[in-house]
Short mmCIF file of C-alpha atoms in Angstrom, two decimals:
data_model
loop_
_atom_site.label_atom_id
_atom_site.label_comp_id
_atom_site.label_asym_id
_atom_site.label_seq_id
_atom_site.Cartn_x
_atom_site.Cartn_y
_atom_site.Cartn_z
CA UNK A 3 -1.47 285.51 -106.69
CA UNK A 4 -0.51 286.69 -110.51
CA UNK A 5 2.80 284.84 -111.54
CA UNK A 6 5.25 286.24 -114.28
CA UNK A 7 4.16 284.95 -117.81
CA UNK A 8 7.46 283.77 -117.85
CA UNK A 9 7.83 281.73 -114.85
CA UNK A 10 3.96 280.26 -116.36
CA UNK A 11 5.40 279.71 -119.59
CA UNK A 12 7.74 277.42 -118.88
CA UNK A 13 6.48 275.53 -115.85
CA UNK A 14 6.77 271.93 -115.52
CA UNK A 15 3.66 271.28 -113.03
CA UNK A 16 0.73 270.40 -115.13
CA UNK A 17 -2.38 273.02 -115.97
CA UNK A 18 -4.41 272.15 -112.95
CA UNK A 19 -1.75 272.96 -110.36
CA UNK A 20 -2.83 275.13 -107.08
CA UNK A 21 -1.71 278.65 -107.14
CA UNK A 22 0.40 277.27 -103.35
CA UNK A 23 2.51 274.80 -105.83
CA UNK A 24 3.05 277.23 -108.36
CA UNK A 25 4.02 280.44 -105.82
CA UNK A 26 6.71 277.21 -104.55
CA UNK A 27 8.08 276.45 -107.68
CA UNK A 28 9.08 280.47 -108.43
CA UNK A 29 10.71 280.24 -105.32
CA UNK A 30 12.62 277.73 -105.66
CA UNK A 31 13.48 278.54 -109.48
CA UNK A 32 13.82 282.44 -108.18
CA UNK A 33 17.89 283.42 -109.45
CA UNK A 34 18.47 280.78 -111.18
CA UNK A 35 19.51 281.18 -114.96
CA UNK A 36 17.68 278.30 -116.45
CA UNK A 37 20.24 278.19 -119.55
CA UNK A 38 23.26 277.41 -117.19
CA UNK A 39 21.86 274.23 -115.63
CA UNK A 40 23.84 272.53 -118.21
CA UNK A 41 27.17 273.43 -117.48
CA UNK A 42 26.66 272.30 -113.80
CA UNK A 43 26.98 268.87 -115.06
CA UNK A 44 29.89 269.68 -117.03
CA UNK A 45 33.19 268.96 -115.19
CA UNK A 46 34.64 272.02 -116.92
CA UNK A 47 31.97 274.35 -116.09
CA UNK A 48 30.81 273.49 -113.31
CA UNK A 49 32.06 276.32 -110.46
CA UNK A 50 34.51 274.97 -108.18
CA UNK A 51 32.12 275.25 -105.32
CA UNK A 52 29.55 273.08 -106.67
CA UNK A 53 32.54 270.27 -107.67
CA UNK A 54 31.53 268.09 -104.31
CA UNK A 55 27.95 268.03 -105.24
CA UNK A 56 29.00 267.23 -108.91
CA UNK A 57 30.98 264.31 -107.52
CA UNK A 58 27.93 263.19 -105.15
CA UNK A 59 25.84 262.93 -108.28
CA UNK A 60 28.22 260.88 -110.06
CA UNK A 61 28.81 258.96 -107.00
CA UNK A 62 32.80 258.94 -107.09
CA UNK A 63 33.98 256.28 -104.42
CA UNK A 64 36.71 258.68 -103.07
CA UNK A 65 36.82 262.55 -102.75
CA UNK A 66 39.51 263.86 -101.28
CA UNK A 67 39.24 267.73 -100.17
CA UNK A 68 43.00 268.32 -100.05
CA UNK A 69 42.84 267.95 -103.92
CA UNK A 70 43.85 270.87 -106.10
CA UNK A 71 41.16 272.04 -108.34
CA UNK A 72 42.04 270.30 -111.29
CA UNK A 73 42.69 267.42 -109.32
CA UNK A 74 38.61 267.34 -108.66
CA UNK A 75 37.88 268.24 -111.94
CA UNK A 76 40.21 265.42 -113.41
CA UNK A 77 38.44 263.20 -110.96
CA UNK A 78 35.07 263.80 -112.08
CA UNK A 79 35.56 263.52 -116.04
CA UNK A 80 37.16 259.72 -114.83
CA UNK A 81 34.00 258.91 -112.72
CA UNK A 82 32.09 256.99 -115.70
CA UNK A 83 35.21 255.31 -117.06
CA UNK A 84 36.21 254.38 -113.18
CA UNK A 85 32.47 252.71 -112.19
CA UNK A 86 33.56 250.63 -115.99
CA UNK A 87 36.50 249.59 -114.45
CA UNK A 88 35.26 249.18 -110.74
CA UNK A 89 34.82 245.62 -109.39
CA UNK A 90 38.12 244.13 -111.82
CA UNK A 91 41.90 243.36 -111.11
CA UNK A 92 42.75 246.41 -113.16
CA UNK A 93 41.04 248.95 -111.09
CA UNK A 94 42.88 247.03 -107.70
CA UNK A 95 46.03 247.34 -109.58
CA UNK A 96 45.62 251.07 -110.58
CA UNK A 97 44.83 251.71 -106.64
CA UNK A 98 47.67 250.10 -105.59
CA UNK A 99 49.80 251.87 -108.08
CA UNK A 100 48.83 255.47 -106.60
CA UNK A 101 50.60 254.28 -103.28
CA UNK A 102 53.65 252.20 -104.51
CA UNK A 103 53.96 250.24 -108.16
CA UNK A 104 56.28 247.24 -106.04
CA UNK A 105 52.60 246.12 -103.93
CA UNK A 106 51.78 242.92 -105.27
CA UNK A 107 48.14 241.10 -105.88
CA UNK A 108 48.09 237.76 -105.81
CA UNK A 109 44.34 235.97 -106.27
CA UNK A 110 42.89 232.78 -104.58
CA UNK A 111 43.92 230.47 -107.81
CA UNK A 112 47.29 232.24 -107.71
CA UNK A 113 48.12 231.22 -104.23
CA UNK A 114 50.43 228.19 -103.59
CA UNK A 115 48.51 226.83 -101.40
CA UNK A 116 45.47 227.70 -103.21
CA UNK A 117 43.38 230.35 -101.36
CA UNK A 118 39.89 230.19 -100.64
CA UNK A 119 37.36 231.23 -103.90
CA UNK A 120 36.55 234.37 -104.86
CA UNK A 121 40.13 235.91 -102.14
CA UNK A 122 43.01 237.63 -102.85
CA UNK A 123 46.29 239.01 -101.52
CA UNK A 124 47.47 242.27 -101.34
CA UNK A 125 51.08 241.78 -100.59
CA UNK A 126 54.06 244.33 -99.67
CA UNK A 127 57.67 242.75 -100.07
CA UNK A 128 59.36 243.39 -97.35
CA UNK A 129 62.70 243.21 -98.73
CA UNK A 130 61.76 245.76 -101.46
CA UNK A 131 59.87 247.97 -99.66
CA UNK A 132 61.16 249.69 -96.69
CA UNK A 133 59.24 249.55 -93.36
CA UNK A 134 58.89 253.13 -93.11
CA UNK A 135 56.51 252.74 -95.89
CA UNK A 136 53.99 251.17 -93.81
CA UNK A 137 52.68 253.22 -91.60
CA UNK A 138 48.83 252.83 -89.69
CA UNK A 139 47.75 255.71 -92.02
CA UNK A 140 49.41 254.21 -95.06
CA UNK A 141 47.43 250.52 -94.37
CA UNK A 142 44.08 251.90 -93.35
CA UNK A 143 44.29 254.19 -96.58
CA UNK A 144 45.28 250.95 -98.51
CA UNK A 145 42.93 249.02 -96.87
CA UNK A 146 40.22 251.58 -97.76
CA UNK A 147 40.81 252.43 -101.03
CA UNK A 148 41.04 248.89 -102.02
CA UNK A 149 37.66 248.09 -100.08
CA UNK A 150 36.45 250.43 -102.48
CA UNK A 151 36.96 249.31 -105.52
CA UNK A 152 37.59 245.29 -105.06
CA UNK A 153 34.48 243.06 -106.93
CA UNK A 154 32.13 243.10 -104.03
CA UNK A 155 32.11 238.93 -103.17
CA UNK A 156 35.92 239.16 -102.76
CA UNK A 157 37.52 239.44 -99.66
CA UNK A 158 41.44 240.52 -99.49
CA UNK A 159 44.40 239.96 -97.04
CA UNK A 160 46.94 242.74 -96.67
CA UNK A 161 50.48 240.83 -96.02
CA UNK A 162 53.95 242.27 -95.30
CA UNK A 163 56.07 239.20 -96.26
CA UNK A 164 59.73 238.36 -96.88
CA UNK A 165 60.91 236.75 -100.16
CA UNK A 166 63.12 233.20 -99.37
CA UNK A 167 66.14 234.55 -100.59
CA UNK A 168 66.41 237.64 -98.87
CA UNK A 169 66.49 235.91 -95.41
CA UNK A 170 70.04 235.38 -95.16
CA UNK A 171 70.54 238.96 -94.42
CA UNK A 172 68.55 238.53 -91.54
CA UNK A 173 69.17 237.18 -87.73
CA UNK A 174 66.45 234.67 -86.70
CA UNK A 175 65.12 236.80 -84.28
CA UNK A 176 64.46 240.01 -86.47
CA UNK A 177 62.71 237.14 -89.01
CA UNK A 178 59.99 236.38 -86.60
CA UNK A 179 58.96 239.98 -87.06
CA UNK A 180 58.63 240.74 -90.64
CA UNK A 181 55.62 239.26 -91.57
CA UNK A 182 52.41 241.09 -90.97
CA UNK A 183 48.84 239.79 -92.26
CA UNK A 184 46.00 242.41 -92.02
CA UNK A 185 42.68 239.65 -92.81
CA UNK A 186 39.77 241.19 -94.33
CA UNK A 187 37.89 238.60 -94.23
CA UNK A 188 37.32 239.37 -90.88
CA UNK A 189 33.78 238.20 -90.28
CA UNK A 190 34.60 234.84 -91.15
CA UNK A 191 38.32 235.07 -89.47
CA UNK A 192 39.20 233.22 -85.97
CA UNK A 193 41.43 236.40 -85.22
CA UNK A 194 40.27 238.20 -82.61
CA UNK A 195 42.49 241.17 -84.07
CA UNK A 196 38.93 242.08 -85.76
CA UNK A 197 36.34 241.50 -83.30
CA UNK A 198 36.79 245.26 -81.57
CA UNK A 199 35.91 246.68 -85.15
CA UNK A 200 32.17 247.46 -86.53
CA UNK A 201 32.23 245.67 -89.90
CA UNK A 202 30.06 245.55 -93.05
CA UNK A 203 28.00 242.69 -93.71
CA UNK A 204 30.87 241.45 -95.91
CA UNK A 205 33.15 241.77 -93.15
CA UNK A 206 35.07 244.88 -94.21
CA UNK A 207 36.64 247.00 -91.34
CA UNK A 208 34.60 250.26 -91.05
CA UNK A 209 36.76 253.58 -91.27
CA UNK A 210 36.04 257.10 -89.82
CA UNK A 211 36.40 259.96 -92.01
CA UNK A 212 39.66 260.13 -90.60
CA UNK A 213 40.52 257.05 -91.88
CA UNK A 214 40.66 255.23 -88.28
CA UNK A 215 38.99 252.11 -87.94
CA UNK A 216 35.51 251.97 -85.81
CA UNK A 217 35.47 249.99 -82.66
CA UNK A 218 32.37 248.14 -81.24
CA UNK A 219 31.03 250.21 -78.15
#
């Protein structure tokens, strides 16, 4: 079979290919302007459709489809700078930020008692953040988010706590309910809270795509 001069002049497979591989590469090169491959990799080029498969390639740690378009694209010019950043306190504290500035980290050396090494606390104040704020979405999104981004031999606790001084404004019966701990540690945790949920070999919880955590069958 006679190929295009064209399509032979600027083949990649070497001089002794089979007619078969040739025939397969003009097929799969057939429509496609070879001067525009470029721009796919561009964040401001790229068409909007291909923006999921640009992501993919850059391997962005969250994608959300409800974004707006320049939401995506913003996303994808920040997915070098963000894999810099992934893995430290600042990245955990920019995470946290996107759902309210008041959550608080607090790492193992930090901890009075000191936590175990190489542990941290993701804490809500009760007192200055309502209740309403936390609801199952909110802490599995937390939950995930941070997962995603945390240095990967750190483990984190998600607490709801109540600072000393607000507990006069509280009856002792309503203070035996405002503390919450979510452990994330949770394949080295005696709570049986965990044990229903598929976990990674670090012992992260294991979320749907709808953001529900994955029980054991």
């Amino acid at each position: 079979m006679a190929l295009p001069d064209q399509v032979l002049a600027s083949s990649l497979l070497p001089p002794n290919a089979q007619s078969s591989e040739m025939a397969l590469e003009a097929a799969m090169r057939a429509d496609i302007d070879i001067s525009q491959i470029g721009n796919l990799w561009n964040p401001d080029s790229c068409p909007a459709d291909l923006l999921p498969f640009l992501a993919w390639g850059l391997a962005i740690a969250r994608w959300d489809p409800q974004w707006t378009e320049s939401e995506r694209r913003a996303a994808i010019w920040d997915a070098i700078p963000f894999h810099r950043r992934k893995g430290t306190r600042a990245i955990v504290r920019e995470v946290l930020d996107r759902f309210n500035p008041l959550l608080e980290i607090v790492e193992w050396f930090e901890a009075n008692p000191r936590q175990p090494v190489h542990t941290f606390e993701v804490r809500m104040p009760a007192n200055l953040i309502p209740p309403s704020f936390l609801s199952a979405e909110t802490a599995a999104a937390i939950i995930r988010d941070v997962a995603s981004v945390k240095p990967a031999r750190s483990h984190f606790t998600f607490v709801q706590y109540l600072e000393a001084q607000a507990m006069g404004y509280l009856s002792g019966a309503a203070m035996t309910a405002t503390s919450i701990r979510f452990d994330l540690a949770a394949a080295h945790d005696p709570d049986p809270r965990w044990f229903n949920y598929l976990q990674t070999e670090d012992g992260e919880p294991i979320l749907r795509e709808d953001s529900i955590f994955m029980e054991v069958s």
